[in-house]
Coordinates of C-alpha atoms in Angstrom, one line a residue:
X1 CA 2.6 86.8 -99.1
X2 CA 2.8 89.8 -97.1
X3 CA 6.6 90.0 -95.9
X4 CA 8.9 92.4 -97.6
X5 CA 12.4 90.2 -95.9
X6 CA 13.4 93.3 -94.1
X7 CA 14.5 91.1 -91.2
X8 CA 13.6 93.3 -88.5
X9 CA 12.1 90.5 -86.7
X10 CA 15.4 88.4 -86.6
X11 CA 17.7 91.1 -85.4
X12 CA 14.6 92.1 -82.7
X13 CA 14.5 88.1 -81.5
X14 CA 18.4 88.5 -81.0
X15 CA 18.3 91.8 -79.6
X16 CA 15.8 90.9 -77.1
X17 CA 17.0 87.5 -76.3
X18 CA 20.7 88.6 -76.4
X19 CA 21.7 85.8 -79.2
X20 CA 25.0 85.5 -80.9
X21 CA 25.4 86.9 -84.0
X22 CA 25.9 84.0 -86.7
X23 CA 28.2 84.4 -90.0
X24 CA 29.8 87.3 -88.9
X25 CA 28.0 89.4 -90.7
X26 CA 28.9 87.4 -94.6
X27 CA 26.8 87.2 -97.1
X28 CA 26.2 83.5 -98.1
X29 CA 26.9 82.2 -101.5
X30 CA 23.9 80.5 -101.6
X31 CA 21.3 83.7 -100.4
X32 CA 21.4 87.5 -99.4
X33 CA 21.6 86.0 -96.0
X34 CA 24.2 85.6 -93.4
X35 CA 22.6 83.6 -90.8
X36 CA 22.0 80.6 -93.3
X37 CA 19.0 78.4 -90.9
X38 CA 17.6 77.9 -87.7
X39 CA 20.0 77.1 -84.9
X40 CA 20.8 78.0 -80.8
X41 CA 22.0 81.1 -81.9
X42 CA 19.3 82.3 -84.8
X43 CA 15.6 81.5 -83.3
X44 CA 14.1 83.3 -85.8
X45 CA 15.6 83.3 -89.5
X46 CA 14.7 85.1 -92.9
X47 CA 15.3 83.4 -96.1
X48 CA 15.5 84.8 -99.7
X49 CA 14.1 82.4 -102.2
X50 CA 14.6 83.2 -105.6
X51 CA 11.9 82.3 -108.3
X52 CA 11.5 82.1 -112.1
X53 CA 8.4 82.1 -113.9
X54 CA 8.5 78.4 -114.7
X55 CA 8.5 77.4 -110.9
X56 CA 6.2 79.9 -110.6
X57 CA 3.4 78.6 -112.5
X58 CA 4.4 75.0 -111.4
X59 CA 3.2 76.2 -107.9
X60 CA 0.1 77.5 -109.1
X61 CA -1.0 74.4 -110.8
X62 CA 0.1 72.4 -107.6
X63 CA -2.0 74.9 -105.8
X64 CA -5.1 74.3 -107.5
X65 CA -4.8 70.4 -107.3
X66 CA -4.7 71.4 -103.2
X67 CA -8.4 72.7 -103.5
X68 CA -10.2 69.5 -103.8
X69 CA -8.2 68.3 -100.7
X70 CA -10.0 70.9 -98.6
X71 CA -8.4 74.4 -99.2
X72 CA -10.7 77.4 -100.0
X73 CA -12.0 77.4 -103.3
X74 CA -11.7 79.8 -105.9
X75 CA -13.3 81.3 -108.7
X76 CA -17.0 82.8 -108.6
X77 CA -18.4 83.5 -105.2
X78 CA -21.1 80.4 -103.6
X79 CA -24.1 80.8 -101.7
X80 CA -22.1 79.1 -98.9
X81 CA -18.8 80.7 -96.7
X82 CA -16.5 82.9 -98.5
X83 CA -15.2 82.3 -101.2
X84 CA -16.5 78.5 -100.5
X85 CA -16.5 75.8 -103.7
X86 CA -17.3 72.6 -102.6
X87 CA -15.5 69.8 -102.2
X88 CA -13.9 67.8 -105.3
X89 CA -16.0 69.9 -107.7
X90 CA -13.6 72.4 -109.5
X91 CA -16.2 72.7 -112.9
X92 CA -17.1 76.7 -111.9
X93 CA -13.5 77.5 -110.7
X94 CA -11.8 79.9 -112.5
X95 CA -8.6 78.5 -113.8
X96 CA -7.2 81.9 -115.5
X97 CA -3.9 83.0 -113.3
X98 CA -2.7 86.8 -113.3
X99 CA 0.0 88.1 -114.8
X100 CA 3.1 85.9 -114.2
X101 CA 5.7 87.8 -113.3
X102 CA 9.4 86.7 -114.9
X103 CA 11.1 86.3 -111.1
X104 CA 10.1 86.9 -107.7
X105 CA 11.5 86.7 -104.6
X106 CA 9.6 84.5 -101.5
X107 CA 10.5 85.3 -98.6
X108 CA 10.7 83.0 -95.2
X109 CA 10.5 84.0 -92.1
X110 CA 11.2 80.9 -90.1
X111 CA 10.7 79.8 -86.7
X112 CA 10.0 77.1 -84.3
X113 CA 6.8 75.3 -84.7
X114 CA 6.0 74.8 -81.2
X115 CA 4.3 71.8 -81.9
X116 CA 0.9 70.3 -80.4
X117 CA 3.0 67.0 -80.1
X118 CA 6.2 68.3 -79.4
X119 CA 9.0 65.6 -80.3
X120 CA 11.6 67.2 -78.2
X121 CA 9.2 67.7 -74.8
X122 CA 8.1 64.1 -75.1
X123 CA 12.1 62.9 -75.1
X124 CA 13.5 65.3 -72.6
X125 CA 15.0 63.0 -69.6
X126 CA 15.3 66.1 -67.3
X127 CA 12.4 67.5 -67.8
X128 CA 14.0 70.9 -68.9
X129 CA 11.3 71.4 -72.0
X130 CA 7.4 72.1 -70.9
X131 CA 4.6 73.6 -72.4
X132 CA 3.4 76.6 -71.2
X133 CA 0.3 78.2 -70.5
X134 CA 0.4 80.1 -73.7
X135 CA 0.4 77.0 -75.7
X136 CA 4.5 77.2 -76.6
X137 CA 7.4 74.8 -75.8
X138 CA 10.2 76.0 -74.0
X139 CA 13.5 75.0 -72.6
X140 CA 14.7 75.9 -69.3
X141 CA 18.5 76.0 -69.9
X142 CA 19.4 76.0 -65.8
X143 CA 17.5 72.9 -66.2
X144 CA 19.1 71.3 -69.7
X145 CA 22.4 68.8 -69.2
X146 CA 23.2 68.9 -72.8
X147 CA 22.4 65.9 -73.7
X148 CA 21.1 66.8 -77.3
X149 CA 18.5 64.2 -77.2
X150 CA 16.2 67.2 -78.5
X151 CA 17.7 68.0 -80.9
X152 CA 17.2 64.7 -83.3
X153 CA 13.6 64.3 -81.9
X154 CA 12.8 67.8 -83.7
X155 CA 11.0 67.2 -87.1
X156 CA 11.6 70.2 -88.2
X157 CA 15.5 70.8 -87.2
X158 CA 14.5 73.6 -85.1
X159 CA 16.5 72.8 -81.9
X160 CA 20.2 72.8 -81.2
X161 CA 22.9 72.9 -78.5
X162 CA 24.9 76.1 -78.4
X163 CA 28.7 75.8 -79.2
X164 CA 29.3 79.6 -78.8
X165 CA 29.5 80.7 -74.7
X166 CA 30.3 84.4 -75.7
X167 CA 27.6 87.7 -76.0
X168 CA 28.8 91.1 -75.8
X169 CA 25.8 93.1 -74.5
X170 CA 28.0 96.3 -73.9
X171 CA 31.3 97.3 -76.1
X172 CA 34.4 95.7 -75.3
X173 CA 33.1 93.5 -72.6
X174 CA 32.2 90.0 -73.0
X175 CA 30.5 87.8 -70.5
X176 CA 30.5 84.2 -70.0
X177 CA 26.9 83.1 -71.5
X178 CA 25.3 80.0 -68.7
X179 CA 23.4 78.7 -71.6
X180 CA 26.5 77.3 -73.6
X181 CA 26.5 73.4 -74.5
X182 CA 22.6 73.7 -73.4
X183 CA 19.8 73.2 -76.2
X184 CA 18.3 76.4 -77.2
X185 CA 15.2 77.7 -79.6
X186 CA 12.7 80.3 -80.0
X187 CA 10.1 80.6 -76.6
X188 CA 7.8 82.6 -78.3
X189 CA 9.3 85.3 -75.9
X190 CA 7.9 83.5 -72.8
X191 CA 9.3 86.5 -70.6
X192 CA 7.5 89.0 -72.5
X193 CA 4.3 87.0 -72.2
X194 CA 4.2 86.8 -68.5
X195 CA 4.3 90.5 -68.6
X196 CA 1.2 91.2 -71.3
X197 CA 3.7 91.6 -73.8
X198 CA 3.9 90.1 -77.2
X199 CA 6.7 88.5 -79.0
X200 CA 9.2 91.0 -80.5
X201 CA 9.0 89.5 -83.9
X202 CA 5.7 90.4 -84.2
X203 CA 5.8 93.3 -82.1
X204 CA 8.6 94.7 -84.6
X205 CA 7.2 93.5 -88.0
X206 CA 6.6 96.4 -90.5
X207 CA 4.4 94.7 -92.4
X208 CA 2.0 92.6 -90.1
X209 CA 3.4 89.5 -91.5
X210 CA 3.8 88.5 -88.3
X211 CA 0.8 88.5 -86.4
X212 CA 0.2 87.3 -82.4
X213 CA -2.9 86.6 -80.7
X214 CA -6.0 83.4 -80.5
X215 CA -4.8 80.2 -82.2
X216 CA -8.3 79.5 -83.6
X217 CA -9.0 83.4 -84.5
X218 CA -5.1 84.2 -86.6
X219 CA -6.2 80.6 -88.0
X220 CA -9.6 81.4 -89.5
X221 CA -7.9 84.6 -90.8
X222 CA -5.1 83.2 -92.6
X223 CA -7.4 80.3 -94.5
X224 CA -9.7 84.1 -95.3
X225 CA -6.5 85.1 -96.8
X226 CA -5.6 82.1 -98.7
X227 CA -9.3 82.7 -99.8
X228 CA -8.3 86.2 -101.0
X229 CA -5.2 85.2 -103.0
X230 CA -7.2 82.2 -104.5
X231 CA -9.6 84.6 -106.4
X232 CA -6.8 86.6 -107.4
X233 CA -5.5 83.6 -108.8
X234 CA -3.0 83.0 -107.2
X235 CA -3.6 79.5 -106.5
X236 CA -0.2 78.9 -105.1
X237 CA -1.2 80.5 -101.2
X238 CA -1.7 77.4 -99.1
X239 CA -1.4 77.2 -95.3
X240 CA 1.3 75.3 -93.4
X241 CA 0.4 73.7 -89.8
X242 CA -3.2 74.3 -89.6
X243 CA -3.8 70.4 -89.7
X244 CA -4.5 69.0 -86.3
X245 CA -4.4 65.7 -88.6
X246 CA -0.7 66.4 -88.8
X247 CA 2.0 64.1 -87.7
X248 CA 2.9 66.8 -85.0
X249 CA -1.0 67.6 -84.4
X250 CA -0.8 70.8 -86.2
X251 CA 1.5 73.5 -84.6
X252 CA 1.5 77.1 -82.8
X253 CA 2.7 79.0 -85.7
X254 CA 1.4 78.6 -88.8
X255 CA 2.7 79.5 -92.1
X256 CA 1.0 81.2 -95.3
X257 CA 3.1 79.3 -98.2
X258 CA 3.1 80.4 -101.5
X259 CA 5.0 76.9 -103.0
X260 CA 5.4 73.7 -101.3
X261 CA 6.8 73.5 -98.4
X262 CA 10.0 71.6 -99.5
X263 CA 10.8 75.4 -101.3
X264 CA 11.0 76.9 -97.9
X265 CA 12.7 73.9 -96.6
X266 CA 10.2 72.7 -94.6
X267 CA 9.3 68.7 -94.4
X268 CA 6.3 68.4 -96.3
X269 CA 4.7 65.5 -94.1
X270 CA 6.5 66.0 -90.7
X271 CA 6.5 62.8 -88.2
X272 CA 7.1 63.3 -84.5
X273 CA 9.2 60.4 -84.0
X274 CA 8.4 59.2 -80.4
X275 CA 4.8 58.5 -82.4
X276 CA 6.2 55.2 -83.3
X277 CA 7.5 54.1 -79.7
X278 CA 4.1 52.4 -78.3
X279 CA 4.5 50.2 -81.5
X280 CA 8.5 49.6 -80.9
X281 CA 7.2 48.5 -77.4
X282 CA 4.3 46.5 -78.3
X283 CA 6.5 44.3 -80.5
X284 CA 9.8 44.7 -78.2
X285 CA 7.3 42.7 -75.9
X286 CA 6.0 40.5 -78.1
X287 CA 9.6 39.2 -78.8
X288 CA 10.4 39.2 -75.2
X289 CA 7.2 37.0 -74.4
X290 CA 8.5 34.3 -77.1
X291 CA 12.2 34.1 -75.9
X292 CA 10.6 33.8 -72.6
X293 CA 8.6 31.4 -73.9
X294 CA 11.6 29.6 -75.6
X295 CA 13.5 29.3 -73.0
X296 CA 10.8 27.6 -70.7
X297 CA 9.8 25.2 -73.8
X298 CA 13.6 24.3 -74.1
X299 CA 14.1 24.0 -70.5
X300 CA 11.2 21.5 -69.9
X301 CA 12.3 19.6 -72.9
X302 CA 15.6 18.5 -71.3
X303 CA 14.1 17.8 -68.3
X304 CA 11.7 15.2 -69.8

């Protein structure tokens, strides 16, 4: 709700982390955008969505139906928290929406999720991905054989392997880059962590759209600010991430939508999908046990 797609914070993650450019610098058809996603060379990636005022008052009413699920109410002010209504009982929210405007323009900042149950750490046969102290997931790529394994444990499509072994740091020279045909993604800047520094996206950010600091503390702010929008009506704000009830356990960076998130791309019930492998085991035993079982049945029936 608060970023103005400058991209400041995208060229400042390359900049910083000496990433590739992607697209060459062309417009896609599809968006005022040239990188197009998330990928080994784009760790942090503004998208333009484009809105009319249809779709813009279907996400408001989608938005209210949120509120009895547990997002911050609306409407006149309660004698409990902020902006508070309780649970299931919409009769006193105000249902009157501002002004919709014909078009507007949403604009995604994307990044990885670092994830409380990170798909691609829990698959890693090398043991190049860890969590560190701050809480993010990152790849060691002197570490990383390549093996993309990663990359389709990622719910979100975050992760990738990187094709491209060229930077040019200084004009007219190119080096060889070590991380090529190694996975690469966003490590919330681990290097400028360890030295009291925050992550350049945020650090760079015109518009404090992009904020750093306590999980919990950003957290209660941002469901204060979905509070805000709400009695402005503008129903639509909902967070993205904040669930610890999640099929990833919540995530490190959460998101302030304004639609769902299948406008911004993002999977609306993401699954870590190791979470299935102590049932896949459990039965892979199961059937092991009664071929095993089988076998010794058939094998004392021929000897009687």
């Amino acid at each position: 709700s608060i970023c103005i797609g400058c991209k400041a914070c995208e060229v400042a993650c390359k900049e910083w982390n000496r990433n590739p450019i992607d697209g060459n610098l062309e417009i896609l058809g599809s968006s005022y955008d040239n990188t197009g996603e998330l990928g080994a060379n784009t760790w942090r990636h503004v998208a333009f969505v484009e809105q009319g005022q249809e779709r813009i008052e279907e996400a408001r009413e989608s938005g209210r139906r949120l509120v009895s699920l547990g997002m911050p109410g609306i409407g006149p002010k309660s004698s409990g928290p902020r902006g508070a209504t309780p649970a299931g009982d919409l009769s006193d929210v105000d249902r009157t929406p501002p002004d919709t405007p014909e078009f507007r323009w949403l604009m995604s900042s994307d990044v990885c999720k670092h994830c409380t149950n990170a798909g691609c750490l829990d698959v890693c046969p090398t043991g190049a991905i860890f969590r560190s102290e701050y809480g993010s997931v990152v790849v060691q790529q002197d570490v990383c054989n390549g093996c993309g394994t990663c990359v389709s444990a990622c719910p979100f499509g975050v992760i990738e392997r990187r094709d491209d072994g060229t930077i040019s740091p200084f004009a007219h020279r190119e080096e060889k880059d070590e991380r090529m045909g190694t996975a690469s993604k966003c490590t919330l800047c681990y290097d400028r962590l360890v030295d009291g520094e925050e992550p350049a996206c945020s650090a760079t950010c015109p518009t404090q759209s992009i904020t750093f600091g306590d999980h919990d503390d950003l957290t209660a702010d941002a469901r204060s600010r979905v509070a805000d929008l709400h009695e402005r009506g503008m129903t639509e704000a909902r967070l993205y991430g904040a669930n610890p009830k999640d099929g990833v356990g919540g995530t490190g960076s959460v998101f302030l939508l304004l639609d769902e998130p299948e406008v911004y791309g993002l999977p609306p019930d993401p699954q870590v999908p190791t979470k299935s492998l102590p049932r896949t085991y459990a039965r892979a035993g199961i059937a092991a046990a009664g071929m095993v079982a089988a076998v010794a049945l058939s094998f004392l029936g021929s000897r009687r």
